Amino acid sequence: MTQLSSQPIKFAYWVPNVSGGLVVSNIEQRTDWSYDYNVKLAQAAEANGFEYALTQIRFTAGYGAENQHESVSFSHALLAKTEKIKVIAAILPGPWKPVLAAKQLATIDYLTNGRIAINVVSGWFKGEFDAIGEEWPEHDERYVRSEEFIRSIKGIWTTDHFSFDGKYYQFKDYNLKPKPIQKPYIEVFQGGSSRAARDMASRVSDWYFTNGNTVEEIQKQVDDIRAKAKANNHQVKIGVNAFIIARDTEQEAQAVLQEIIDQANIEAVNAFDDATRQAGAASPEGEGNWAKSTFEDLVQYNDGFKTNLIGTPQQIAERIVALKNVGVDLILSGFLHFIEEVEYFGEKVLPLVRELELQQQVQTTAKSA
Ligand SMILES: Cc1cc2nc3c(=O)[nH]c(=O)nc-3n(C[C@H](O)[C@H](O)[C@H](O)COP(=O)(O)O)c2cc1C
């Protein structure tokens, strides 16, 4: 069932455009949400083998991430200071309407020589939607809206005089000029793990992003999505979140994890837990992003510890290849001290991943000869 990719596995990192880093903990972090820090980070990432950077969208945050830069403008500003990395801008249907998003992104695509992508997120924080005066449809309805959003933007990007008559969006004979440089269109990622999220991925998204998890659990999701996508005659790639702690020894890496958890901001993690009850955990089948998350998991707000890319470069490289072997195309990474750890990853972990991929390819070719 599992469809293996012969392509090298890709790497993305979370842009810290939100304060507090990627963990809800009082541990000291040399990660900063400023523009200057983020430019240096994006430059370090592209020099160290990362192909994508993912910005986050929050209008407000209930878990201690006090300041948040807006995702599309921040993505554009990072693209202006880099040369090859693609930046994925998070977009929330609701505040964004598809015609505006399609137009705004087509322009950025032009200005950056085809390096913008988007992550359509469906919303998990009711308090945020209330605060900005947006309607809060029920869980699965949010995906009905997101799917219409994706069908609308793809239609606008590819078709002259495009019309759409959906439940959430209606427009007539809209002719976007110029269309994006990237063909057939700007890549569309999506985030979420629920039944509704997977079904949407198997119909319309180019990439499915999911929270961190064990290889076994990720394999179940991959097989499920790929089978459905095949039935829909659609192709979707898979990206998995992981909070990476790579150190020279396993003990050092585990000690860092323990310190992050020991210093968790308990009040903020509990507030986040409450908010997720209205999001993933509230999805009808109980399979949403945070449905099975423990307190410790939630200290990294996309369950990034669960993927277990924590240890020595060799251990991490082996686990990355194991994920690739169940059909994962991309690792979305978070780090404690971003710039220095992205550099360590590029120097120490990535070459081992490429070596293991090569060995595997040689073995496969030998077997089939
Ligand atoms: C990799 C990834 C990135 C996400 N980024 C954002 C974001 O920037 N802003 C946001 O509001 N939600 C974000 N989400 C949340 C999802 O859009 C979704 O609301 C959440 O995962 C719950 O979905 P589910 O109930 O379908 O599992 C992200 C999710 C994932 C997996």
mmCIF file of C-alpha atoms and ligand atoms in Angstrom:
data_model
loop_
_atom_site.group_PDB
_atom_site.id
_atom_site.type_symbol
_atom_site.label_atom_id
_atom_site.label_comp_id
_atom_site.label_asym_id
_atom_site.label_seq_id
_atom_site.Cartn_x
_atom_site.Cartn_y
_atom_site.Cartn_z
ATOM 1 C CA MET A 1 0.000 0.000 0.000
ATOM 2 C CA THR A 2 2.681 2.477 1.063
ATOM 3 C CA GLN A 3 3.931 4.439 -1.893
ATOM 4 C CA LEU A 4 7.638 5.175 -1.463
ATOM 5 C CA SER A 5 9.230 8.259 -2.872
ATOM 6 C CA SER A 6 12.522 7.899 -4.717
ATOM 7 C CA GLN A 7 13.038 11.626 -4.203
ATOM 8 C CA PRO A 8 15.260 12.787 -1.347
ATOM 9 C CA ILE A 9 13.124 13.672 1.659
ATOM 10 C CA LYS A 10 12.580 17.429 1.961
ATOM 11 C CA PHE A 11 12.970 19.706 4.977
ATOM 12 C CA ALA A 12 10.972 22.709 6.098
ATOM 13 C CA TYR A 13 11.214 24.747 9.275
ATOM 14 C CA TRP A 14 8.645 26.715 11.251
ATOM 15 C CA VAL A 15 9.264 30.436 10.975
ATOM 16 C CA PRO A 16 9.235 31.923 14.483
ATOM 17 C CA ASN A 17 7.095 34.898 13.462
ATOM 18 C CA VAL A 18 5.263 34.379 16.765
ATOM 19 C CA SER A 19 7.013 35.170 20.054
ATOM 20 C CA GLY A 20 7.983 32.466 22.536
ATOM 21 C CA GLY A 21 9.544 30.044 20.079
ATOM 22 C CA LEU A 22 8.018 26.652 19.318
ATOM 23 C CA VAL A 23 7.628 25.416 22.890
ATOM 24 C CA VAL A 24 5.272 26.634 25.606
ATOM 25 C CA SER A 25 8.026 26.648 28.204
ATOM 26 C CA ASN A 26 9.994 29.128 30.271
ATOM 27 C CA ILE A 27 13.289 27.504 29.251
ATOM 28 C CA GLU A 28 15.868 29.975 27.936
ATOM 29 C CA GLN A 29 15.634 30.146 24.137
ATOM 30 C CA ARG A 30 18.001 31.884 21.762
ATOM 31 C CA THR A 31 15.150 32.104 19.266
ATOM 32 C CA ASP A 32 13.668 35.470 18.513
ATOM 33 C CA TRP A 33 10.545 36.524 16.630
ATOM 34 C CA SER A 34 12.132 39.727 15.222
ATOM 35 C CA TYR A 35 12.555 40.332 11.510
ATOM 36 C CA ASP A 36 16.370 40.540 11.755
ATOM 37 C CA TYR A 37 16.605 37.192 13.499
ATOM 38 C CA ASN A 38 14.212 35.646 11.001
ATOM 39 C CA VAL A 39 16.173 36.910 7.994
ATOM 40 C CA LYS A 40 19.379 35.401 9.389
ATOM 41 C CA LEU A 41 17.518 32.174 10.106
ATOM 42 C CA ALA A 42 16.019 31.938 6.601
ATOM 43 C CA GLN A 43 19.471 32.535 5.075
ATOM 44 C CA ALA A 44 21.028 29.900 7.350
ATOM 45 C CA ALA A 45 18.229 27.453 6.505
ATOM 46 C CA GLU A 46 18.581 27.778 2.752
ATOM 47 C CA ALA A 47 22.353 27.363 3.076
ATOM 48 C CA ASN A 48 21.785 24.206 5.134
ATOM 49 C CA GLY A 49 19.487 22.228 2.859
ATOM 50 C CA PHE A 50 16.040 23.437 3.905
ATOM 51 C CA GLU A 51 13.714 23.870 0.919
ATOM 52 C CA TYR A 52 10.740 25.431 2.695
ATOM 53 C CA ALA A 53 9.957 27.789 5.571
ATOM 54 C CA LEU A 54 6.438 27.870 7.065
ATOM 55 C CA THR A 55 5.015 31.003 8.642
ATOM 56 C CA GLN A 56 2.219 30.843 11.204
ATOM 57 C CA ILE A 57 -0.993 32.815 11.270
ATOM 58 C CA ARG A 58 -2.416 33.953 14.587
ATOM 59 C CA PHE A 59 -4.585 36.992 15.131
ATOM 60 C CA THR A 60 -4.471 36.337 18.879
ATOM 61 C CA ALA A 61 -2.995 33.424 20.810
ATOM 62 C CA GLY A 62 -4.269 31.832 23.989
ATOM 63 C CA TYR A 63 -1.086 30.047 25.045
ATOM 64 C CA GLY A 64 1.473 32.698 25.869
ATOM 65 C CA ALA A 65 2.590 33.585 22.329
ATOM 66 C CA GLU A 66 2.074 37.228 23.069
ATOM 67 C CA ASN A 67 3.195 38.832 19.787
ATOM 68 C CA GLN A 68 2.446 37.607 16.266
ATOM 69 C CA HIS A 69 3.550 39.041 12.929
ATOM 70 C CA GLU A 70 1.066 38.549 10.081
ATOM 71 C CA SER A 71 1.999 35.590 7.874
ATOM 72 C CA VAL A 72 1.648 36.763 4.235
ATOM 73 C CA SER A 73 3.525 40.052 4.638
ATOM 74 C CA PHE A 74 6.159 38.362 6.801
ATOM 75 C CA SER A 75 6.621 35.604 4.201
ATOM 76 C CA HIS A 76 7.091 38.176 1.475
ATOM 77 C CA ALA A 77 9.679 40.037 3.540
ATOM 78 C CA LEU A 78 11.654 36.817 4.068
ATOM 79 C CA LEU A 79 11.512 36.015 0.361
ATOM 80 C CA ALA A 80 12.989 39.427 -0.391
ATOM 81 C CA LYS A 81 16.115 38.560 1.598
ATOM 82 C CA THR A 82 16.649 34.995 0.389
ATOM 83 C CA GLU A 83 17.427 33.332 -2.932
ATOM 84 C CA LYS A 84 16.099 29.825 -3.177
ATOM 85 C CA ILE A 85 13.987 28.850 -0.198
ATOM 86 C CA LYS A 86 10.215 28.724 -0.704
ATOM 87 C CA VAL A 87 8.140 30.362 1.997
ATOM 88 C CA ILE A 88 4.730 28.896 2.803
ATOM 89 C CA ALA A 89 2.348 31.575 4.057
ATOM 90 C CA ALA A 90 -0.427 30.400 6.378
ATOM 91 C CA ILE A 91 -3.877 31.598 5.387
ATOM 92 C CA LEU A 92 -7.160 31.277 7.261
ATOM 93 C CA PRO A 93 -10.364 31.137 5.231
ATOM 94 C CA GLY A 94 -12.705 33.452 7.088
ATOM 95 C CA PRO A 95 -10.522 36.551 7.371
ATOM 96 C CA TRP A 96 -9.120 35.846 3.887
ATOM 97 C CA LYS A 97 -11.470 35.622 0.923
ATOM 98 C CA PRO A 98 -10.281 33.526 -2.027
ATOM 99 C CA VAL A 99 -10.268 36.288 -4.642
ATOM 100 C CA LEU A 100 -8.131 38.554 -2.473
ATOM 101 C CA ALA A 101 -5.779 35.705 -1.537
ATOM 102 C CA ALA A 102 -5.402 34.576 -5.170
ATOM 103 C CA LYS A 103 -4.574 38.125 -6.266
ATOM 104 C CA GLN A 104 -2.208 38.890 -3.369
ATOM 105 C CA LEU A 105 -0.303 35.613 -3.809
ATOM 106 C CA ALA A 106 -0.061 35.915 -7.590
ATOM 107 C CA THR A 107 1.642 39.281 -7.099
ATOM 108 C CA ILE A 108 4.045 37.878 -4.507
ATOM 109 C CA ASP A 109 4.767 35.004 -6.884
ATOM 110 C CA TYR A 110 5.851 37.570 -9.489
ATOM 111 C CA LEU A 111 7.904 39.621 -7.084
ATOM 112 C CA THR A 112 9.789 36.580 -5.786
ATOM 113 C CA ASN A 113 10.319 34.604 -8.938
ATOM 114 C CA GLY A 114 7.881 31.856 -8.002
ATOM 115 C CA ARG A 115 8.865 31.100 -4.398
ATOM 116 C CA ILE A 116 5.621 31.572 -2.471
ATOM 117 C CA ALA A 117 3.384 28.685 -1.333
ATOM 118 C CA ILE A 118 0.379 28.645 1.018
ATOM 119 C CA ASN A 119 -0.806 26.636 3.981
ATOM 120 C CA VAL A 120 -4.598 26.713 4.248
ATOM 121 C CA VAL A 121 -5.443 26.334 7.924
ATOM 122 C CA SER A 122 -9.014 25.862 9.014
ATOM 123 C CA GLY A 123 -8.972 27.456 12.481
ATOM 124 C CA TRP A 124 -8.773 25.849 15.931
ATOM 125 C CA PHE A 125 -9.151 28.765 18.327
ATOM 126 C CA LYS A 126 -12.702 30.000 18.770
ATOM 127 C CA GLY A 127 -11.526 32.857 21.003
ATOM 128 C CA GLU A 128 -9.495 34.191 18.087
ATOM 129 C CA PHE A 129 -12.435 34.097 15.680
ATOM 130 C CA ASP A 130 -14.695 35.780 18.277
ATOM 131 C CA ALA A 131 -12.069 38.455 18.882
ATOM 132 C CA ILE A 132 -11.843 39.397 15.216
ATOM 133 C CA GLY A 133 -15.567 39.154 14.550
ATOM 134 C CA GLU A 134 -15.449 36.116 12.283
ATOM 135 C CA GLU A 135 -18.118 33.461 12.067
ATOM 136 C CA TRP A 136 -17.067 30.138 13.728
ATOM 137 C CA PRO A 137 -18.641 27.259 11.800
ATOM 138 C CA GLU A 138 -18.559 23.791 13.413
ATOM 139 C CA HIS A 139 -15.465 21.641 12.900
ATOM 140 C CA ASP A 140 -16.376 19.787 9.697
ATOM 141 C CA GLU A 141 -18.070 22.868 8.249
ATOM 142 C CA ARG A 142 -14.755 24.704 8.527
ATOM 143 C CA TYR A 143 -13.348 22.131 6.127
ATOM 144 C CA VAL A 144 -16.286 22.566 3.743
ATOM 145 C CA ARG A 145 -15.302 26.226 3.644
ATOM 146 C CA SER A 146 -11.562 25.491 3.287
ATOM 147 C CA GLU A 147 -12.200 23.094 0.415
ATOM 148 C CA GLU A 148 -14.253 25.728 -1.395
ATOM 149 C CA PHE A 149 -11.430 28.179 -0.696
ATOM 150 C CA ILE A 150 -8.830 25.891 -2.300
ATOM 151 C CA ARG A 151 -11.040 25.062 -5.288
ATOM 152 C CA SER A 152 -11.638 28.798 -5.756
ATOM 153 C CA ILE A 153 -8.002 29.903 -5.673
ATOM 154 C CA LYS A 154 -6.841 27.066 -7.907
ATOM 155 C CA GLY A 155 -9.632 27.900 -10.336
ATOM 156 C CA ILE A 156 -8.676 31.574 -10.384
ATOM 157 C CA TRP A 157 -4.980 30.741 -10.858
ATOM 158 C CA THR A 158 -5.571 28.428 -13.804
ATOM 159 C CA THR A 159 -8.736 29.501 -15.595
ATOM 160 C CA ASP A 160 -9.650 32.701 -17.403
ATOM 161 C CA HIS A 161 -13.024 34.209 -16.491
ATOM 162 C CA PHE A 162 -13.492 31.838 -13.575
ATOM 163 C CA SER A 163 -16.824 31.568 -11.751
ATOM 164 C CA PHE A 164 -17.646 29.793 -8.499
ATOM 165 C CA ASP A 165 -20.998 29.151 -6.902
ATOM 166 C CA GLY A 166 -20.456 27.497 -3.515
ATOM 167 C CA LYS A 167 -22.014 27.592 -0.079
ATOM 168 C CA TYR A 168 -19.377 30.000 1.301
ATOM 169 C CA TYR A 169 -18.045 31.733 -1.813
ATOM 170 C CA GLN A 170 -19.699 32.985 -4.945
ATOM 171 C CA PHE A 171 -18.087 35.052 -7.681
ATOM 172 C CA LYS A 172 -18.582 35.420 -11.400
ATOM 173 C CA ASP A 173 -16.371 35.635 -14.434
ATOM 174 C CA TYR A 174 -13.287 36.727 -12.503
ATOM 175 C CA ASN A 175 -10.250 37.071 -14.750
ATOM 176 C CA LEU A 176 -7.001 37.240 -12.798
ATOM 177 C CA LYS A 177 -4.158 38.879 -14.695
ATOM 178 C CA PRO A 178 -1.330 38.127 -14.425
ATOM 179 C CA LYS A 179 -1.672 34.532 -13.322
ATOM 180 C CA PRO A 180 1.087 33.156 -11.048
ATOM 181 C CA ILE A 181 4.490 32.290 -12.517
ATOM 182 C CA GLN A 182 4.435 28.833 -10.938
ATOM 183 C CA LYS A 183 2.625 26.324 -13.089
ATOM 184 C CA PRO A 184 0.117 24.859 -12.876
ATOM 185 C CA TYR A 185 -0.342 26.995 -9.742
ATOM 186 C CA ILE A 186 1.161 28.017 -6.414
ATOM 187 C CA GLU A 187 1.535 24.925 -4.182
ATOM 188 C CA VAL A 188 -1.222 24.482 -1.614
ATOM 189 C CA PHE A 189 -0.457 22.896 1.752
ATOM 190 C CA GLN A 190 -3.048 22.274 4.461
ATOM 191 C CA GLY A 191 -2.874 21.567 8.220
ATOM 192 C CA GLY A 192 -5.007 19.226 10.382
ATOM 193 C CA SER A 193 -5.356 15.511 11.114
ATOM 194 C CA SER A 194 -9.093 14.875 11.510
ATOM 195 C CA ARG A 195 -11.239 12.808 9.156
ATOM 196 C CA ALA A 196 -12.424 15.998 7.480
ATOM 197 C CA ALA A 197 -8.840 17.247 7.076
ATOM 198 C CA ARG A 198 -7.695 13.973 5.509
ATOM 199 C CA ASP A 199 -10.634 13.808 3.163
ATOM 200 C CA MET A 200 -9.984 17.355 1.995
ATOM 201 C CA ALA A 201 -6.311 16.491 1.399
ATOM 202 C CA SER A 202 -7.296 13.487 -0.669
ATOM 203 C CA ARG A 203 -9.387 15.718 -2.935
ATOM 204 C CA VAL A 204 -7.778 19.132 -3.357
ATOM 205 C CA SER A 205 -4.510 19.866 -1.505
ATOM 206 C CA ASP A 206 -1.025 19.345 -2.883
ATOM 207 C CA TRP A 207 0.407 18.708 0.577
ATOM 208 C CA TYR A 208 -1.022 17.351 3.827
ATOM 209 C CA PHE A 209 0.687 18.631 6.983
ATOM 210 C CA THR A 210 0.068 16.722 10.160
ATOM 211 C CA ASN A 211 1.105 16.979 13.800
ATOM 212 C CA GLY A 212 4.004 14.964 15.151
ATOM 213 C CA ASN A 213 3.361 11.278 15.810
ATOM 214 C CA THR A 214 4.941 7.805 15.886
ATOM 215 C CA VAL A 215 5.961 6.119 12.631
ATOM 216 C CA GLU A 216 3.111 3.603 13.055
ATOM 217 C CA GLU A 217 0.469 6.294 13.489
ATOM 218 C CA ILE A 218 1.864 8.346 10.617
ATOM 219 C CA GLN A 219 1.790 5.275 8.388
ATOM 220 C CA LYS A 220 -1.936 4.799 9.121
ATOM 221 C CA GLN A 221 -2.622 8.385 8.058
ATOM 222 C CA VAL A 222 -0.472 8.112 4.937
ATOM 223 C CA ASP A 223 -2.108 4.874 3.797
ATOM 224 C CA ASP A 224 -5.576 6.234 4.466
ATOM 225 C CA ILE A 225 -4.992 9.478 2.561
ATOM 226 C CA ARG A 226 -3.147 7.909 -0.346
ATOM 227 C CA ALA A 227 -5.855 5.264 -0.859
ATOM 228 C CA LYS A 228 -8.553 7.919 -0.905
ATOM 229 C CA ALA A 229 -6.513 10.233 -3.115
ATOM 230 C CA LYS A 230 -5.987 7.413 -5.583
ATOM 231 C CA ALA A 231 -9.722 6.812 -5.737
ATOM 232 C CA ASN A 232 -10.150 10.540 -6.409
ATOM 233 C CA ASN A 233 -7.412 10.526 -9.034
ATOM 234 C CA HIS A 234 -5.524 13.107 -6.980
ATOM 235 C CA GLN A 235 -1.923 13.205 -5.762
ATOM 236 C CA VAL A 236 -0.986 14.505 -2.344
ATOM 237 C CA LYS A 237 2.342 14.666 -0.570
ATOM 238 C CA ILE A 238 2.813 14.292 3.181
ATOM 239 C CA GLY A 239 4.649 16.571 5.639
ATOM 240 C CA VAL A 240 5.081 15.648 9.325
ATOM 241 C CA ASN A 241 5.907 17.964 12.195
ATOM 242 C CA ALA A 242 8.891 17.194 14.440
ATOM 243 C CA PHE A 243 10.620 19.147 17.169
ATOM 244 C CA ILE A 244 14.249 18.217 16.580
ATOM 245 C CA ILE A 245 16.759 18.042 19.410
ATOM 246 C CA ALA A 246 20.043 16.853 17.913
ATOM 247 C CA ARG A 247 23.036 16.696 20.245
ATOM 248 C CA ASP A 248 26.364 14.853 20.227
ATOM 249 C CA THR A 249 25.029 12.347 22.778
ATOM 250 C CA GLU A 250 21.570 10.934 23.408
ATOM 251 C CA GLN A 251 21.819 11.898 27.088
ATOM 252 C CA GLU A 252 22.351 15.560 26.205
ATOM 253 C CA ALA A 253 19.363 15.553 23.847
ATOM 254 C CA GLN A 254 17.089 13.851 26.391
ATOM 255 C CA ALA A 255 18.221 16.293 29.081
ATOM 256 C CA VAL A 256 17.159 19.224 26.888
ATOM 257 C CA LEU A 257 13.744 17.639 26.312
ATOM 258 C CA GLN A 258 13.329 17.075 30.042
ATOM 259 C CA GLU A 259 14.264 20.657 30.810
ATOM 260 C CA ILE A 260 11.763 22.002 28.270
ATOM 261 C CA ILE A 261 9.017 19.924 29.897
ATOM 262 C CA ASP A 262 10.108 20.659 33.484
ATOM 263 C CA GLN A 263 9.951 24.360 32.733
ATOM 264 C CA ALA A 264 6.621 24.196 30.874
ATOM 265 C CA ASN A 265 4.416 27.240 31.290
ATOM 266 C CA ILE A 266 1.685 25.221 32.996
ATOM 267 C CA GLU A 267 -1.016 27.873 32.831
ATOM 268 C CA ALA A 268 -0.411 28.516 29.116
ATOM 269 C CA VAL A 269 -0.307 24.799 28.240
ATOM 270 C CA ASN A 270 -3.607 24.281 30.085
ATOM 271 C CA ALA A 271 -5.168 27.249 28.273
ATOM 272 C CA PHE A 272 -3.987 25.765 24.979
ATOM 273 C CA ASP A 273 -5.418 22.381 25.968
ATOM 274 C CA ASP A 274 -8.810 24.032 26.620
ATOM 275 C CA ALA A 275 -8.737 25.770 23.233
ATOM 276 C CA THR A 276 -7.857 22.547 21.404
ATOM 277 C CA ARG A 277 -10.937 20.862 22.944
ATOM 278 C CA GLN A 278 -12.886 23.204 20.707
ATOM 279 C CA ALA A 279 -10.773 22.282 17.698
ATOM 280 C CA GLY A 280 -9.199 18.905 16.923
ATOM 281 C CA ALA A 281 -10.538 17.089 19.938
ATOM 282 C CA ALA A 282 -13.991 18.386 19.086
ATOM 283 C CA SER A 283 -14.060 16.830 15.625
ATOM 284 C CA PRO A 284 -16.939 14.331 15.377
ATOM 285 C CA GLU A 285 -14.818 11.166 15.119
ATOM 286 C CA GLY A 286 -12.282 12.315 17.765
ATOM 287 C CA GLU A 287 -9.278 11.991 15.451
ATOM 288 C CA GLY A 288 -8.315 15.647 15.291
ATOM 289 C CA ASN A 289 -4.846 17.067 15.725
ATOM 290 C CA TRP A 290 -4.776 17.124 19.500
ATOM 291 C CA ALA A 291 -7.398 14.459 20.276
ATOM 292 C CA LYS A 292 -4.884 12.187 22.013
ATOM 293 C CA SER A 293 -2.303 14.716 23.195
ATOM 294 C CA THR A 294 -0.993 14.559 26.768
ATOM 295 C CA PHE A 295 0.149 17.609 28.778
ATOM 296 C CA GLU A 296 3.757 16.867 27.786
ATOM 297 C CA ASP A 297 2.862 16.606 24.102
ATOM 298 C CA LEU A 298 1.171 19.997 24.221
ATOM 299 C CA VAL A 299 4.327 21.729 25.486
ATOM 300 C CA GLN A 300 5.252 21.637 21.786
ATOM 301 C CA TYR A 301 2.065 22.941 20.276
ATOM 302 C CA ASN A 302 1.991 20.608 17.264
ATOM 303 C CA ASP A 303 2.945 17.408 19.147
ATOM 304 C CA GLY A 304 6.497 17.638 17.807
ATOM 305 C CA PHE A 305 8.119 15.547 20.583
ATOM 306 C CA LYS A 306 6.037 12.519 19.558
ATOM 307 C CA THR A 307 7.948 12.125 16.274
ATOM 308 C CA ASN A 308 11.023 11.440 18.430
ATOM 309 C CA LEU A 309 13.677 13.155 16.346
ATOM 310 C CA ILE A 310 15.535 13.587 19.624
ATOM 311 C CA GLY A 311 18.985 12.049 20.034
ATOM 312 C CA THR A 312 22.267 11.833 18.147
ATOM 313 C CA PRO A 313 22.591 12.778 14.466
ATOM 314 C CA GLN A 314 22.739 9.065 13.560
ATOM 315 C CA GLN A 315 19.579 8.188 15.526
ATOM 316 C CA ILE A 316 17.712 11.122 14.036
ATOM 317 C CA ALA A 317 18.831 10.344 10.485
ATOM 318 C CA GLU A 318 17.659 6.726 10.848
ATOM 319 C CA ARG A 319 14.266 7.816 12.177
ATOM 320 C CA ILE A 320 13.851 10.311 9.330
ATOM 321 C CA VAL A 321 14.524 7.580 6.793
ATOM 322 C CA ALA A 322 12.032 5.318 8.618
ATOM 323 C CA LEU A 323 9.428 8.049 8.149
ATOM 324 C CA LYS A 324 10.322 8.323 4.488
ATOM 325 C CA ASN A 325 9.874 4.570 4.206
ATOM 326 C CA VAL A 326 6.240 4.827 5.289
ATOM 327 C CA GLY A 327 5.576 7.473 2.660
ATOM 328 C CA VAL A 328 6.535 10.810 4.264
ATOM 329 C CA ASP A 329 7.838 13.405 1.762
ATOM 330 C CA LEU A 330 8.831 16.234 4.080
ATOM 331 C CA ILE A 331 9.840 16.868 7.693
ATOM 332 C CA LEU A 332 8.565 20.137 9.142
ATOM 333 C CA SER A 333 11.036 20.967 11.867
ATOM 334 C CA GLY A 334 11.094 23.112 14.967
ATOM 335 C CA PHE A 335 14.182 23.786 17.110
ATOM 336 C CA LEU A 336 14.887 25.322 20.507
ATOM 337 C CA HIS A 337 17.716 27.676 19.493
ATOM 338 C CA PHE A 338 16.760 27.991 15.853
ATOM 339 C CA ILE A 339 19.748 29.441 13.958
ATOM 340 C CA GLU A 340 22.469 27.457 15.664
ATOM 341 C CA GLU A 341 20.458 24.220 15.543
ATOM 342 C CA VAL A 342 19.534 24.612 11.871
ATOM 343 C CA GLU A 343 23.260 24.916 11.209
ATOM 344 C CA TYR A 344 24.051 21.840 13.333
ATOM 345 C CA PHE A 345 21.311 19.931 11.511
ATOM 346 C CA GLY A 346 22.701 20.888 8.106
ATOM 347 C CA GLU A 347 26.233 19.926 9.105
ATOM 348 C CA LYS A 348 25.681 16.788 11.142
ATOM 349 C CA VAL A 349 22.271 15.246 10.420
ATOM 350 C CA LEU A 350 21.440 15.987 6.793
ATOM 351 C CA PRO A 351 24.579 14.341 5.308
ATOM 352 C CA LEU A 352 23.717 11.143 7.226
ATOM 353 C CA VAL A 353 20.149 11.218 5.873
ATOM 354 C CA ARG A 354 21.429 11.549 2.316
ATOM 355 C CA GLU A 355 23.932 8.735 2.901
ATOM 356 C CA LEU A 356 21.220 6.403 4.205
ATOM 357 C CA GLU A 357 18.940 7.294 1.304
ATOM 358 C CA LEU A 358 21.717 6.481 -1.133
ATOM 359 C CA GLN A 359 22.517 3.148 0.535
ATOM 360 C CA GLN A 360 18.860 2.263 0.381
ATOM 361 C CA GLN A 361 18.630 3.178 -3.274
ATOM 362 C CA VAL A 362 21.701 1.073 -4.099
ATOM 363 C CA GLN A 363 20.165 -1.910 -2.273
ATOM 364 C CA THR A 364 16.853 -1.509 -4.085
ATOM 365 C CA THR A 365 18.575 -1.279 -7.476
ATOM 366 C CA ALA A 366 20.711 -4.340 -6.679
ATOM 367 C CA LYS A 367 17.608 -6.319 -5.678
ATOM 368 C CA SER A 368 15.687 -5.420 -8.818
ATOM 369 C CA ALA A 369 18.683 -6.108 -11.132
HETATM 370 C C1 LIG B 1 1.727 21.975 10.265
HETATM 371 C C2 LIG B 1 0.520 22.714 10.730
HETATM 372 C C3 LIG B 1 0.514 24.092 10.687
HETATM 373 C C4 LIG B 1 -0.579 24.824 11.156
HETATM 374 N N1 LIG B 1 -0.510 26.186 11.163
HETATM 375 C C5 LIG B 1 -1.536 26.892 11.668
HETATM 376 C C6 LIG B 1 -1.493 28.325 11.702
HETATM 377 O O1 LIG B 1 -0.499 28.946 11.329
HETATM 378 N N2 LIG B 1 -2.562 28.970 12.207
HETATM 379 C C7 LIG B 1 -3.676 28.335 12.655
HETATM 380 O O2 LIG B 1 -4.610 28.982 13.089
HETATM 381 N N3 LIG B 1 -3.756 26.972 12.622
HETATM 382 C C8 LIG B 1 -2.719 26.249 12.151
HETATM 383 N N4 LIG B 1 -2.804 24.882 12.113
HETATM 384 C C9 LIG B 1 -4.024 24.232 12.636
HETATM 385 C C10 LIG B 1 -4.896 23.538 11.616
HETATM 386 O O3 LIG B 1 -5.298 24.319 10.565
HETATM 387 C C11 LIG B 1 -6.164 22.944 12.258
HETATM 388 O O4 LIG B 1 -7.008 23.942 12.724
HETATM 389 C C12 LIG B 1 -5.808 22.075 13.430
HETATM 390 O O5 LIG B 1 -4.756 21.246 13.054
HETATM 391 C C13 LIG B 1 -6.984 21.193 13.882
HETATM 392 O O6 LIG B 1 -7.435 20.480 12.811
HETATM 393 P P1 LIG B 1 -8.134 19.068 12.877
HETATM 394 O O7 LIG B 1 -9.214 19.186 13.889
HETATM 395 O O8 LIG B 1 -8.678 18.859 11.505
HETATM 396 O O9 LIG B 1 -7.102 18.053 13.218
HETATM 397 C C14 LIG B 1 -1.720 24.135 11.644
HETATM 398 C C15 LIG B 1 -1.714 22.726 11.656
HETATM 399 C C16 LIG B 1 -0.614 22.014 11.221
HETATM 400 C C17 LIG B 1 -0.630 20.503 11.274
#
